[in-house]
Amino acid sequence: MRSEPGGVVEDRLLGGKLILRQPARGHRAGTDAVLLAAAAPAEFAGDAVDLGAATGAVGLALALRAPSARVRLAEIDPALAALAAENAALNGLGDRVRACVADALAGRAAREAAGLPDGSADLVLTNPPYLDPAASRASPHGGRALAHVMPEGGLDGWMAAAAGLLRPRGVLLVIHRADALPALLAAAAGRFGALAALPVHPRDGEPATRVLLRGVRGSRAPFSLAAGLVLHGPDGAFTLQAEALHRGEAVLDWGAPRA
């Protein structure tokens, strides 16, 4: 990590392969972003949207791995969107990755005005704000609060936006708190099928703290539960699988989405 003027630091993810300029304070990309990008199909080719992209870690990680991917980084905070655009150029991905200022909850017309027309994506990846304002205290840091706190009732609107952006049979990938799985499934109902959940456990035998959810727009295939991912061994170090994911040397193998 290298500090720069203006409260920005330069981090390296995926074993140093991805350079990411991020605010020194506020939301910073980490394991959630790595896992979400690694959940995408190994040979993905097509149009993807990183919805709520912050500085672009998820979409950039996908573009770095998948040379035929075209990625749009959609972020509500103009300062973060500007950093996302810088990061695309910094990693030599500016020809396939572009950032835009867009509010996922603002409705179809606003998304289209931002360059995100409905039905334009084969894949949407998203790490929605995961705190409920009624049950948590927002961070006093504005950027962190914006990244972490979902407006009341906003998850349904967020999932509706993701569904709108996708083409028929397009794939949604979400990472969220494990206890949000019922709300995610409720918001996916009528929009996505072939839903598959993959729990993420801090250690073997401990309850999951995160869940990855995959869905296919318009599918009627039933729900499935994948084998869980364990991040740390008894010594606190990453498991071999988690280490390979964090170094960008592996993807999550949880089967292809069913039609």
Coordinates of N, CA, C and O in Angstrom, one line a residue, residues 12 30 65 70 83 88 95 103 105 132 157 161 172 190:
R12 N -2.7 -2.9 -3.8 CA -2.6 -4.0 -4.8 C -3.4 -5.2 -4.4 O -3.2 -5.7 -3.3
G30 N -11.9 -5.3 -0.4 CA -11.1 -6.4 0.2 C -11.7 -7.8 -0.2 O -12.0 -8.0 -1.4
R65 N -9.1 -10.7 -15.6 CA -9.1 -12.2 -15.8 C -9.8 -12.6 -17.2 O -9.4 -13.6 -17.8
R70 N -16.5 -6.8 -21.4 CA -16.6 -5.4 -21.5 C -17.4 -5.0 -20.2 O -18.5 -5.5 -20.0
L83 N -12.3 7.8 -9.4 CA -11.2 6.9 -9.1 C -11.3 5.6 -9.9 O -10.3 5.0 -10.3
A88 N -9.2 2.0 -14.1 CA -9.3 1.3 -15.3 C -8.1 1.7 -16.2 O -7.4 0.8 -16.8
D95 N -9.8 0.5 -22.5 CA -10.5 0.3 -23.7 C -11.7 -0.6 -23.5 O -12.6 -0.6 -24.4
D103 N -27.1 6.1 -9.9 CA -27.7 5.6 -8.7 C -28.6 4.4 -9.0 O -29.5 4.5 -9.8
L105 N -30.8 3.1 -7.5 CA -32.2 3.2 -7.0 C -33.0 4.3 -7.6 O -34.1 4.6 -7.3
D132 N -28.8 -2.2 7.5 CA -30.2 -1.7 7.6 C -30.2 -0.4 8.5 O -29.7 -0.5 9.6
G157 N -35.5 -2.6 -4.6 CA -35.2 -1.7 -5.7 C -33.9 -2.0 -6.4 O -33.7 -1.9 -7.6
A161 N -33.3 -3.1 -10.2 CA -32.4 -2.5 -11.1 C -31.5 -3.5 -11.8 O -31.2 -3.4 -13.0
L172 N -27.1 -12.8 -12.5 CA -26.8 -11.9 -11.4 C -25.9 -12.6 -10.4 O -26.1 -13.7 -10.1
G190 N -39.7 -13.8 -8.6 CA -40.4 -13.2 -9.8 C -39.5 -12.5 -10.8 O -39.9 -12.1 -11.9

